Short mmCIF file of C-alpha atoms and ligand atoms in Angstrom, two decimals:
data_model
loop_
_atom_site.label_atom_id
_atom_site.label_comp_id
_atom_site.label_asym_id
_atom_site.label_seq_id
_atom_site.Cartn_x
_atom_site.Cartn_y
_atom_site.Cartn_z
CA UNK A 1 19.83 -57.77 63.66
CA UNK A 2 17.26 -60.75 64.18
CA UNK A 3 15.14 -58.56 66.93
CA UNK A 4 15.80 -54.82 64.45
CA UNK A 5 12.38 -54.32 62.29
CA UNK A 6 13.16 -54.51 58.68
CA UNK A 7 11.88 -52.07 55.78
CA UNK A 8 11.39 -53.16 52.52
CA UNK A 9 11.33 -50.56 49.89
CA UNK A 10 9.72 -50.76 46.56
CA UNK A 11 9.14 -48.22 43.63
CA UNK A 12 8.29 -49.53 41.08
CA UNK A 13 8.95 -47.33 37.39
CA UNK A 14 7.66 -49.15 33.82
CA UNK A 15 9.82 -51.07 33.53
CA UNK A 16 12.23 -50.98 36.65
CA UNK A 17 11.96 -52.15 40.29
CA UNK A 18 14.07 -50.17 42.33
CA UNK A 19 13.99 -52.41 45.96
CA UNK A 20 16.23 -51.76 49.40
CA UNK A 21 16.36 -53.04 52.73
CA UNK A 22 16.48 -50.88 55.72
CA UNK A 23 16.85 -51.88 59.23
CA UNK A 24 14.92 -49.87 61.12
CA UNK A 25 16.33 -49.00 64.71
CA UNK A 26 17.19 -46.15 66.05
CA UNK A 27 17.21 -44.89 62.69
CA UNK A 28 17.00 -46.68 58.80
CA UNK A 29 20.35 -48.36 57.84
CA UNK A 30 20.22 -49.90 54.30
CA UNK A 31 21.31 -53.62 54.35
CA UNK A 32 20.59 -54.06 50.41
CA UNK A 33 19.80 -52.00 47.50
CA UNK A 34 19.16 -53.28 44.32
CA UNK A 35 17.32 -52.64 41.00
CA UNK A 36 15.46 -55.63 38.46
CA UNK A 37 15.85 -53.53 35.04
CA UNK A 38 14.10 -54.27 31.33
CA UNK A 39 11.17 -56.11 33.39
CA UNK A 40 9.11 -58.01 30.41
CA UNK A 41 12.48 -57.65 27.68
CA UNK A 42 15.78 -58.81 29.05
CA UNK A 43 15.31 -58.49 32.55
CA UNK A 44 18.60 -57.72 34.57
CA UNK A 45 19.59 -57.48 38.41
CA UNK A 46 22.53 -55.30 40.39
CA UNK A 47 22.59 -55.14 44.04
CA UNK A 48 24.87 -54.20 46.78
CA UNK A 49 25.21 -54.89 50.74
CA UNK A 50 26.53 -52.70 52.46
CA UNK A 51 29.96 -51.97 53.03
CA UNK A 52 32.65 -54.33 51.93
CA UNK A 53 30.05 -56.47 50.19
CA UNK A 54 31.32 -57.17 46.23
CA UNK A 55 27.91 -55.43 44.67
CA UNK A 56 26.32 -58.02 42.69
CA UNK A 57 24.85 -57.97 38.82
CA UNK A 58 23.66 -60.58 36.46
CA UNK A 59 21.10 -61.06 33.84
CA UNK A 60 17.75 -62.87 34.58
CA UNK A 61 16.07 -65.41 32.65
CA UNK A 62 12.70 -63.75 31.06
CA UNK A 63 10.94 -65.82 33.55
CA UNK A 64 12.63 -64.56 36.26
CA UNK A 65 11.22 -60.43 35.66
CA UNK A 66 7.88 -61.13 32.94
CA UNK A 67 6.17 -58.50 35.26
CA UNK A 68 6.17 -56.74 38.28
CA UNK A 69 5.35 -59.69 40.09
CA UNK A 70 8.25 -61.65 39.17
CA UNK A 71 10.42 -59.50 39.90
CA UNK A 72 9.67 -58.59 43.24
CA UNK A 73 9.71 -62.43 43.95
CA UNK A 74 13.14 -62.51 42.26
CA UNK A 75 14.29 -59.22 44.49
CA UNK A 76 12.89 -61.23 47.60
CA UNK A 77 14.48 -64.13 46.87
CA UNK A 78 17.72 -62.89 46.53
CA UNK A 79 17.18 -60.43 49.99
CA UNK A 80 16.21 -63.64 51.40
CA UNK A 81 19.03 -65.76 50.41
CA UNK A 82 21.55 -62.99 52.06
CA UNK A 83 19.17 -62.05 55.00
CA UNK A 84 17.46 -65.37 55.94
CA UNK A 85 16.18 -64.16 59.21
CA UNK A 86 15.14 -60.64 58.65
CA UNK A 87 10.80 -60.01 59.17
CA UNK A 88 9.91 -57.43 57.15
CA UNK A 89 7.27 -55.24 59.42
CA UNK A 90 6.70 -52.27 56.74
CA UNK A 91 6.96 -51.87 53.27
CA UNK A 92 7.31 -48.45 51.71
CA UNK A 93 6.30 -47.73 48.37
CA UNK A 94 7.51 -44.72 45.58
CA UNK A 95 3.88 -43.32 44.45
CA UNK A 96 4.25 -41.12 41.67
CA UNK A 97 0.42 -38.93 42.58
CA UNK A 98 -0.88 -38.17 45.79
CA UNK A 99 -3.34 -35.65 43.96
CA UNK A 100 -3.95 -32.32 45.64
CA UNK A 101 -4.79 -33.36 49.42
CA UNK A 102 -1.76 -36.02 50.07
CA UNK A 103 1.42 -33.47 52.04
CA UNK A 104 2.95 -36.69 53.47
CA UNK A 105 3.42 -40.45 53.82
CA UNK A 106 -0.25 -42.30 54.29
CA UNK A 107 -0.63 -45.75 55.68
CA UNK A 108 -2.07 -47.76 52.61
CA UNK A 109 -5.88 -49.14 53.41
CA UNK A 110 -8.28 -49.85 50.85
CA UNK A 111 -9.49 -46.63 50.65
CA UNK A 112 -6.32 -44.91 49.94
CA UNK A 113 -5.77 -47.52 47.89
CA UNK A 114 -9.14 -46.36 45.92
CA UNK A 115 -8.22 -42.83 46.22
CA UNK A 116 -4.78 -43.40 44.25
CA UNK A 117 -6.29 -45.77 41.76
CA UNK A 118 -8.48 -42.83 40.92
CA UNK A 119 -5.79 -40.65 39.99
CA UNK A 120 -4.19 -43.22 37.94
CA UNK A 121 -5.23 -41.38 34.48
CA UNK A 122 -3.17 -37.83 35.94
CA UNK A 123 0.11 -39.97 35.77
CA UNK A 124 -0.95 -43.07 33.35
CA UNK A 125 2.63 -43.85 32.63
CA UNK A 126 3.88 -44.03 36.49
CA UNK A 127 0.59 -44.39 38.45
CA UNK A 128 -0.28 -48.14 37.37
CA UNK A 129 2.96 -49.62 37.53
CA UNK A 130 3.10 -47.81 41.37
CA UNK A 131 -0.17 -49.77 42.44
CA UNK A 132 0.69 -53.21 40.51
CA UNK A 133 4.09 -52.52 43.29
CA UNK A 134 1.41 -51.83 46.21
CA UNK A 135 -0.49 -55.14 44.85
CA UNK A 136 2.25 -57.32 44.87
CA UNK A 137 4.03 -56.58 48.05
CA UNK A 138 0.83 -56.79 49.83
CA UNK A 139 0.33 -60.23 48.22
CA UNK A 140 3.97 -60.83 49.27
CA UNK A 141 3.99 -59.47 53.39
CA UNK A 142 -0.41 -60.15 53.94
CA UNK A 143 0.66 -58.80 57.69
CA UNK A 144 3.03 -55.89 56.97
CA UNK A 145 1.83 -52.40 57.07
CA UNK A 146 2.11 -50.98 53.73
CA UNK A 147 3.34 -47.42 53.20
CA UNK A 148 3.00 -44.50 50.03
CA UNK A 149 5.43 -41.83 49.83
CA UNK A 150 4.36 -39.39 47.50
CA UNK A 151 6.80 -37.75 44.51
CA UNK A 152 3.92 -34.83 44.75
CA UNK A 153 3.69 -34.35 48.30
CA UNK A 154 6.82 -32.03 49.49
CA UNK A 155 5.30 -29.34 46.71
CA UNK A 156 1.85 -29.46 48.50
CA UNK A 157 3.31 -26.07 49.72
CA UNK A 158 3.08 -24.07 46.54
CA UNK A 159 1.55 -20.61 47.12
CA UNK A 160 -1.55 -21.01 44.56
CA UNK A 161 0.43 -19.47 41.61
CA UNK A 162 2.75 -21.70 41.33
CA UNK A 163 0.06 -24.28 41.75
CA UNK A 164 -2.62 -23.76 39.01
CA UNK A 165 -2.88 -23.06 35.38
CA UNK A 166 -4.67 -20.52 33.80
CA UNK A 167 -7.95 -22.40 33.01
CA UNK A 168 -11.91 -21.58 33.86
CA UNK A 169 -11.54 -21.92 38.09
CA UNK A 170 -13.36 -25.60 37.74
CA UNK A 171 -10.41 -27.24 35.90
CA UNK A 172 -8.39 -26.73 39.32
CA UNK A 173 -11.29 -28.09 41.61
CA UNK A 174 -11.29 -31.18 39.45
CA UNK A 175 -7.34 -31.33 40.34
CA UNK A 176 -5.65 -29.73 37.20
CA UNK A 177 -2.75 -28.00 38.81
CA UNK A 178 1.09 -27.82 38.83
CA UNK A 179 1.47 -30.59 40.99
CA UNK A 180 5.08 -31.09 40.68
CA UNK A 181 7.10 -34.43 41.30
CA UNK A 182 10.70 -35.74 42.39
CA UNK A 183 9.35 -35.10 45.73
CA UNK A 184 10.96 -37.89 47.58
CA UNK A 185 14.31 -36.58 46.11
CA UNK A 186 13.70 -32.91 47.20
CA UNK A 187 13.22 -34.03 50.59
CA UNK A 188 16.20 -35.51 50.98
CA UNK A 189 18.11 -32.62 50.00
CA UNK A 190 16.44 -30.35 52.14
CA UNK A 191 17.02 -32.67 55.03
CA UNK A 192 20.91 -33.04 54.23
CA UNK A 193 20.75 -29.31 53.85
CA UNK A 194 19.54 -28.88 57.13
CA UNK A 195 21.67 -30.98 58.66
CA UNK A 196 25.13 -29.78 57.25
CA UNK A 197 24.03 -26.26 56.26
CA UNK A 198 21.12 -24.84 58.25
CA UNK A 199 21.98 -21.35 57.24
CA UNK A 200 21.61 -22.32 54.04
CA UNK A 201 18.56 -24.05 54.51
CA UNK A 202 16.69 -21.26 55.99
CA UNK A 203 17.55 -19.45 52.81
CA UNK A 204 16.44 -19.54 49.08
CA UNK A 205 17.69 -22.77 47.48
CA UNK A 206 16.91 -23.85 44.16
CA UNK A 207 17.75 -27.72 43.58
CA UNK A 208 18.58 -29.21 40.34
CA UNK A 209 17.69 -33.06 39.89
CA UNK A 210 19.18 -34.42 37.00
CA UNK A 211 18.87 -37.80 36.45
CA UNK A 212 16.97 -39.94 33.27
CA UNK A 213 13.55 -37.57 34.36
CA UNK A 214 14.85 -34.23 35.56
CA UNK A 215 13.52 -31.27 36.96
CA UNK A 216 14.29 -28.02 39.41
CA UNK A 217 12.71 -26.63 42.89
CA UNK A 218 12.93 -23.22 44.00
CA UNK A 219 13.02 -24.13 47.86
CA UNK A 220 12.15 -21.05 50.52
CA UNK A 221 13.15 -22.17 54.34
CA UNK A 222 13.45 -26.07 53.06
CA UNK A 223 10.13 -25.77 51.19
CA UNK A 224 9.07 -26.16 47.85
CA UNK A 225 7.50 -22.81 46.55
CA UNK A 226 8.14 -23.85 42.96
CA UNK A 227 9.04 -26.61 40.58
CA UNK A 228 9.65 -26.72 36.93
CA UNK A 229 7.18 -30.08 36.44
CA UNK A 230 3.79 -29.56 36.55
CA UNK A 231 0.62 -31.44 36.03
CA UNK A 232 2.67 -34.31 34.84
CA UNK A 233 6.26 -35.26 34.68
CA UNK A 234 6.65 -34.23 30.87
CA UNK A 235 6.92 -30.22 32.05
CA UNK A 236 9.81 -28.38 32.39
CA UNK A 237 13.46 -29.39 31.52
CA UNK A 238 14.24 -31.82 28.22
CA UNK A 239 14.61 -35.35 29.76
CA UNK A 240 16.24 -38.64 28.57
CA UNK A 241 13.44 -39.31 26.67
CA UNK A 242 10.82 -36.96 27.01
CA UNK A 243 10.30 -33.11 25.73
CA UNK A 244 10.13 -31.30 29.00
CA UNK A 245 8.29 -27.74 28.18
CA UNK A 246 6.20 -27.31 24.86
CA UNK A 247 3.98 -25.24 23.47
CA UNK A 248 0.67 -27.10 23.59
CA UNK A 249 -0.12 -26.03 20.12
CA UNK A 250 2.27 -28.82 18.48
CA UNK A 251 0.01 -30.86 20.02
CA UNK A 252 -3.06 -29.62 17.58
CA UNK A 253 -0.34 -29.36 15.11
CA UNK A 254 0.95 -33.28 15.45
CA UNK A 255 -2.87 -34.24 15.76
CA UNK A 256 -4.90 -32.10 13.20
CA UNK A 257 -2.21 -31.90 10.78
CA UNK A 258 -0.06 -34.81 10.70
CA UNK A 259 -2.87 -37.28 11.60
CA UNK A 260 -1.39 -38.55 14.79
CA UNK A 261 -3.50 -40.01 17.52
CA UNK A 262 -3.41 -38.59 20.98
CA UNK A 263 -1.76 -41.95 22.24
CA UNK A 264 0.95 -41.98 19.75
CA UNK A 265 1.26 -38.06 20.33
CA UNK A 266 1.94 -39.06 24.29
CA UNK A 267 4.05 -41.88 23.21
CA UNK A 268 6.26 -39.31 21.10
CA UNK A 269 6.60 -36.79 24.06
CA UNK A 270 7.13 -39.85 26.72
CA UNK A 271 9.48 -42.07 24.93
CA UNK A 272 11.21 -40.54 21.46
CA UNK A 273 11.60 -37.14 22.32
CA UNK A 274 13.97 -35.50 24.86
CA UNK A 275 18.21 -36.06 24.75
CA UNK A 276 17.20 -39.12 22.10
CA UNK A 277 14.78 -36.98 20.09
CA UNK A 278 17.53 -34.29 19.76
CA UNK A 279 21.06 -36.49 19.94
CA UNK A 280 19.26 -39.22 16.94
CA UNK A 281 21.93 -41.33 19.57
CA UNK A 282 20.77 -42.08 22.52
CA UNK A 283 18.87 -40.48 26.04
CA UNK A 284 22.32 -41.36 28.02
CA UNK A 285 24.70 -38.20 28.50
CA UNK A 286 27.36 -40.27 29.35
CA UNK A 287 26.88 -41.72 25.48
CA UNK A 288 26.43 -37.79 24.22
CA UNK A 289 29.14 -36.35 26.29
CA UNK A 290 31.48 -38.92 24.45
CA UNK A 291 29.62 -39.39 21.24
CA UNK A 292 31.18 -35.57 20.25
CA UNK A 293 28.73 -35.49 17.20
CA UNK A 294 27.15 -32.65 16.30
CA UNK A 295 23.71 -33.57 17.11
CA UNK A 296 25.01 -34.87 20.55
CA UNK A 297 26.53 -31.04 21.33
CA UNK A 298 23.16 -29.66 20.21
CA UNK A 299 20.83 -31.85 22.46
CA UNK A 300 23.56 -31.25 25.10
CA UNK A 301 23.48 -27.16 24.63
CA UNK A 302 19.45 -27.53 24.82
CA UNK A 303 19.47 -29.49 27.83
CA UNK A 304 21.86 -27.02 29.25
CA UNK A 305 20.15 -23.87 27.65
CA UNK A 306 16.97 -24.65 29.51
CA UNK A 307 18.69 -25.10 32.97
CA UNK A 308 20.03 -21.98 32.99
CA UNK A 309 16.64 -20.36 31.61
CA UNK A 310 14.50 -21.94 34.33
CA UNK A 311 17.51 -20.99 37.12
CA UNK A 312 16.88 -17.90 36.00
CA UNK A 313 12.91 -18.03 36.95
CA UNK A 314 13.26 -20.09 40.08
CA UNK A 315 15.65 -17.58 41.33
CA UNK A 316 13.23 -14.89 40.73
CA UNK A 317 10.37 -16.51 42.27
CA UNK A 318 12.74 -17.10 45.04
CA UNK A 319 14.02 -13.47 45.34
CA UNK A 320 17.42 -13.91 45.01
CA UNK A 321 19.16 -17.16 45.30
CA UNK A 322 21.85 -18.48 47.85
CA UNK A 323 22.72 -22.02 47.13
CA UNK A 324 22.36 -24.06 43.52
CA UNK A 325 22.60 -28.13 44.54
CA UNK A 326 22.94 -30.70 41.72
CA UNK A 327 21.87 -34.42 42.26
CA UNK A 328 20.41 -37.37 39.95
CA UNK A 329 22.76 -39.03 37.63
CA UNK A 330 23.41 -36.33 35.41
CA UNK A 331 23.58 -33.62 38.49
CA UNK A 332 26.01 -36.17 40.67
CA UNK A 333 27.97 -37.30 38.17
CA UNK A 334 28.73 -35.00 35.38
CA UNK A 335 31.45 -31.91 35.49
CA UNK A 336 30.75 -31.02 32.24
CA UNK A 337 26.96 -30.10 32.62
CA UNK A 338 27.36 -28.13 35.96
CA UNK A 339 30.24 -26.56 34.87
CA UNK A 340 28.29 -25.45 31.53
CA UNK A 341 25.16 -24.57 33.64
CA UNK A 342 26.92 -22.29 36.46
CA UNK A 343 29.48 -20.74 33.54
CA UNK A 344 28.75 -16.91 33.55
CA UNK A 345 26.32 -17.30 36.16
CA UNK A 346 28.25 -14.64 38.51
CA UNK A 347 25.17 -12.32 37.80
CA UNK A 348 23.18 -14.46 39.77
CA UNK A 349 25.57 -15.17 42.19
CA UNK A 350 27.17 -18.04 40.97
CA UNK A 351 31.49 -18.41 40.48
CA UNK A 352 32.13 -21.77 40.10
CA UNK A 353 35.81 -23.50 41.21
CA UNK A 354 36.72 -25.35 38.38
CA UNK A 355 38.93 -27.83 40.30
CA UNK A 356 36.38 -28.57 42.94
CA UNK A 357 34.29 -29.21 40.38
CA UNK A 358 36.79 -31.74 38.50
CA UNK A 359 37.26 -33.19 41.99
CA UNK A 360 33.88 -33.86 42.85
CA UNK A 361 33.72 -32.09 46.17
CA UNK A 362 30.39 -31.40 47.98
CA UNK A 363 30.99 -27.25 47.53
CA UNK A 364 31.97 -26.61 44.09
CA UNK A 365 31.73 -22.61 44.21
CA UNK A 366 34.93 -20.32 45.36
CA UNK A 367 35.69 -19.17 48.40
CA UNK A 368 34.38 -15.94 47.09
CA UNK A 369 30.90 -16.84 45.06
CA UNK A 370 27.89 -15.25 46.53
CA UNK A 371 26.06 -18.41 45.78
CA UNK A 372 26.83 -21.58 47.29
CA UNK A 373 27.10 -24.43 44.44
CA UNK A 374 27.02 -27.82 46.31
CA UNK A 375 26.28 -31.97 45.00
CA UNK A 376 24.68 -33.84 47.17
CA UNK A 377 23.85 -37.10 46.39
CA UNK A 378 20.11 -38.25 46.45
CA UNK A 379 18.68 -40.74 48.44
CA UNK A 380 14.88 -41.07 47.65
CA UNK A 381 15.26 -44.81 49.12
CA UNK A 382 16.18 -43.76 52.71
CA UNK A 383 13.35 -40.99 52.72
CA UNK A 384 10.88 -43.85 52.09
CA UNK A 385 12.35 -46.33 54.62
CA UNK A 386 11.91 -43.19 57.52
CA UNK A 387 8.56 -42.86 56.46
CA UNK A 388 7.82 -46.55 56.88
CA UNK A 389 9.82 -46.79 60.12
CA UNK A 390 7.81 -43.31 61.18
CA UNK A 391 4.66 -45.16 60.32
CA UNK A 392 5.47 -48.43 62.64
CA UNK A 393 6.91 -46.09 65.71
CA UNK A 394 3.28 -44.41 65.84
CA UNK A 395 1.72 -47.82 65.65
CA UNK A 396 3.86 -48.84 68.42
CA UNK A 397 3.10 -45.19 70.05
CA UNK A 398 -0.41 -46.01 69.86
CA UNK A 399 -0.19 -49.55 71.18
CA UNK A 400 1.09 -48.46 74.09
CA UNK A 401 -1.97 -46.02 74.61
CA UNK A 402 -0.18 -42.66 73.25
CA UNK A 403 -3.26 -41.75 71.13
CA UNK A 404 -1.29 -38.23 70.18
CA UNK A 405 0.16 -39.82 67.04
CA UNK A 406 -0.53 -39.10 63.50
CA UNK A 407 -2.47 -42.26 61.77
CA UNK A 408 -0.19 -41.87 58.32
P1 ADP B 1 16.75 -42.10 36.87
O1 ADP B 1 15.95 -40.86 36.62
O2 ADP B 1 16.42 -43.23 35.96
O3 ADP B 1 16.88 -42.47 38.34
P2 ADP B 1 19.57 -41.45 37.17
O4 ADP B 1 19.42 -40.45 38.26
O5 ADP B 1 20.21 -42.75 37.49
O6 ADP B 1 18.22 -41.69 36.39
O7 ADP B 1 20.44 -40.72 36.01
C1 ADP B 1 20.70 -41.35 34.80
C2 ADP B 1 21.49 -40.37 33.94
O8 ADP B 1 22.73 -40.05 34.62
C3 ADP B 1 21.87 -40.92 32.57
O9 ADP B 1 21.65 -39.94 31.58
C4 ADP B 1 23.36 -41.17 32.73
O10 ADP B 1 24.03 -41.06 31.51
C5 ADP B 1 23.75 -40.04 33.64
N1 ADP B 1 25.08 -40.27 34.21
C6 ADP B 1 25.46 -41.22 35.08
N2 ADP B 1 26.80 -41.14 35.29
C7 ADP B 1 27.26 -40.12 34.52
C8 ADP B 1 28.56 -39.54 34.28
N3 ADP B 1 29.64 -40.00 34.87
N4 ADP B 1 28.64 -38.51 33.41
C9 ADP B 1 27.55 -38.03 32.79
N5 ADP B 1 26.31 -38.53 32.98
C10 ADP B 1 26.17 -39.56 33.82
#
């Protein structure tokens, strides 16, 4: 282990820091993961390492997490505690926007670094908190080689329709398009699909990530050709806390009518709206699925009612569909919802095997369904720690005078 390059992964939500540890040989094998949660309030810490290793949680002292920069030193502290010797070589970082140009991982130099600061007011809530990550790992490892992984990047191959709005032509050269996000995620699947189900791969695939934020990808051949977010990460499905799809016009509504600024209009959509807005309870469906209330059912039959609507539409732009994967929290973990989303779905394919589904097995459709209905559990942390160690083997390449290699 003392000679293996280490990876250090970072990304870096509001209020969250999401870290892991990867050692990068032959290929990434995660030594840690962890997450520092309530950063500024009552920060707390989990962790695990690796197999056989009693996962670890406690709450910090406010000191311990004020701000992002606290709490990475409290994540390294704790990675160095269990993994004195380890040198981390690369550090690869969750980035919310990689605007229109960005298709893949980029080495971080100042100018990217520019470039991403610049599209900071296209994701205001995700963007900042991304670069105060960048900023404080590079503080942290001065001589590793920094890494962004973009949640746009795998829907850089959207067919133009699915990428832009129907505004005067300029609004899209200044970059207002469907840029689409759980990227990192998406990748993943599409690797695991083509590694246990290349047949299915090749085929149309639409993906349902349903965690806290939550949206769907209509995949052709393993690439995005549609998503249900858009310019931000407030289209599309309801999410914990924010409205997925609305008409724009509450918006002049909220603002001309009920007096509301534009910043407390964002904070509504962002923060009280979603499975809280609609439960009253809470933006946790294990909380709704138990609460039984009637407002709990009702945000729980929206939620599901706009699934199966933009299913629908995906499949269409796909032509047809062949395989329906759940992942995220929600999509991993809960029978209920996938059970209430595939339920008289057999018009589109879909026949769902109710024990397989109770069982939590990887295929959850029949022998029989047209459709394949699989989980597959996301891992956005081991995309970004192949995309650091990706970044360090064409260093290496180039070092030893292969000059064929991709600078990202
Ligand atoms: P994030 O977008 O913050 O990464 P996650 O992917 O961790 O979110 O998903 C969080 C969501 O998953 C929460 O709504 C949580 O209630 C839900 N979830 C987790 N486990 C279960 C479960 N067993 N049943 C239903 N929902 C679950």
């Amino acid at each position: 282990m003392t000679n293996t390059p280490v990876a250090l992964t970072l990304n870096a939500g509001s209020s969250s820091l999401k870290f892991g540890l990867f050692s990068i040989g032959a290929t990434p094998v995660a030594m840690a993961v962890g997450l520092v949660d309530s950063i500024g309030r009552t920060p707390t810490l989990k962790a695990s390492f690796g197999a056989g290793m009693p996962p670890l949680g406690r709450d910090l002292t406010p000191a311990e997490a004020s701000d992002h920069k606290s709490a990475l030193a409290t994540a390294l502290a704790l990675l160095r505690q269990h993994f004195p010797e380890a040198q981390v070589a690369v550090v690869g970082h969750r980035v919310v926007h990689g605007g229109p140009s960005y298709d893949g991982p980029m080495r971080l130099t100042p100018q990217v670094m520019a470039e991403l600061r610049r599209l900071s007011p296209f994701a205001p809530i995700h963007q900042p908190h991304n670069l105060a990550g960048i900023d404080a790992a590079v503080a942290a490892f001065p001589d590793a080689v920094q890494v962004a992984c973009f949640d746009t990047a795998f829907h850089r191959s959207h067919p133009w329709v699915n990428d832009t709005f129907a505004l005067p032509r300029d609004y899209y050269d200044k970059g207002v398009r469907r840029y689409g996000f759980h990227g990192l995620s998406y990748d993943y699947i599409s690797g695991e699909l083509n590694r246990t189900a290349p047949l299915i791969h090749a085929g149309r695939v639409i993906v349902a990530h349903l965690g806290n934020g939550a949206s769907m990808c209509a995949m052709l051949g393993g690439r995005s050709v549609a998503s249900t977010m858009g310019f931000t990460a407030l289209d599309g499905l309801p999410m914990g806390t924010r409205t997925g799809q609305i008409d724009p016009g509450v918006i002049f509504y909220l603002v001309q009518q009920e007096g509301m600024t534009i910043d407390e209009v964002r904070d509504l959509f962002y923060t009280r709206s979603g499975l809280l807005g609609l439960s009253g309870l809470s933006n946790d469906m294990r909380a709704l699925e138990a609460a039984g209330s009637t407002q709990a059912n009702e945000a729980i039959d929206y939620f599901v009612f706009r699934i199966r609507r933009e299913l629908g539409g995906l499949a269409a732009a796909l032509g047809g569909l062949d395989a329906l994967v759940f992942c995220g929290g929600i999509g991993e973990n809960s029978r209920l919802i996938r059970e209430r989303v595939c339920e008289g779905m057999g018009w589109i394919g879909l026949d769902l095997d109710r024990a397989r589904n109770a069982a939590g097995d990887t295929v959850i459709s029949t022998d029989m369904s047209r459709a394949r209905v699989m989980v597959i559990p996301t891992n956005e942390e081991l995309v970004i720690a192949r995309a650091a160690k990706k970044v360090v083997d064409a260093d290496s390449a180039c070092a030893a005078g292969r000059p064929n290699v991709r600078n990202t």
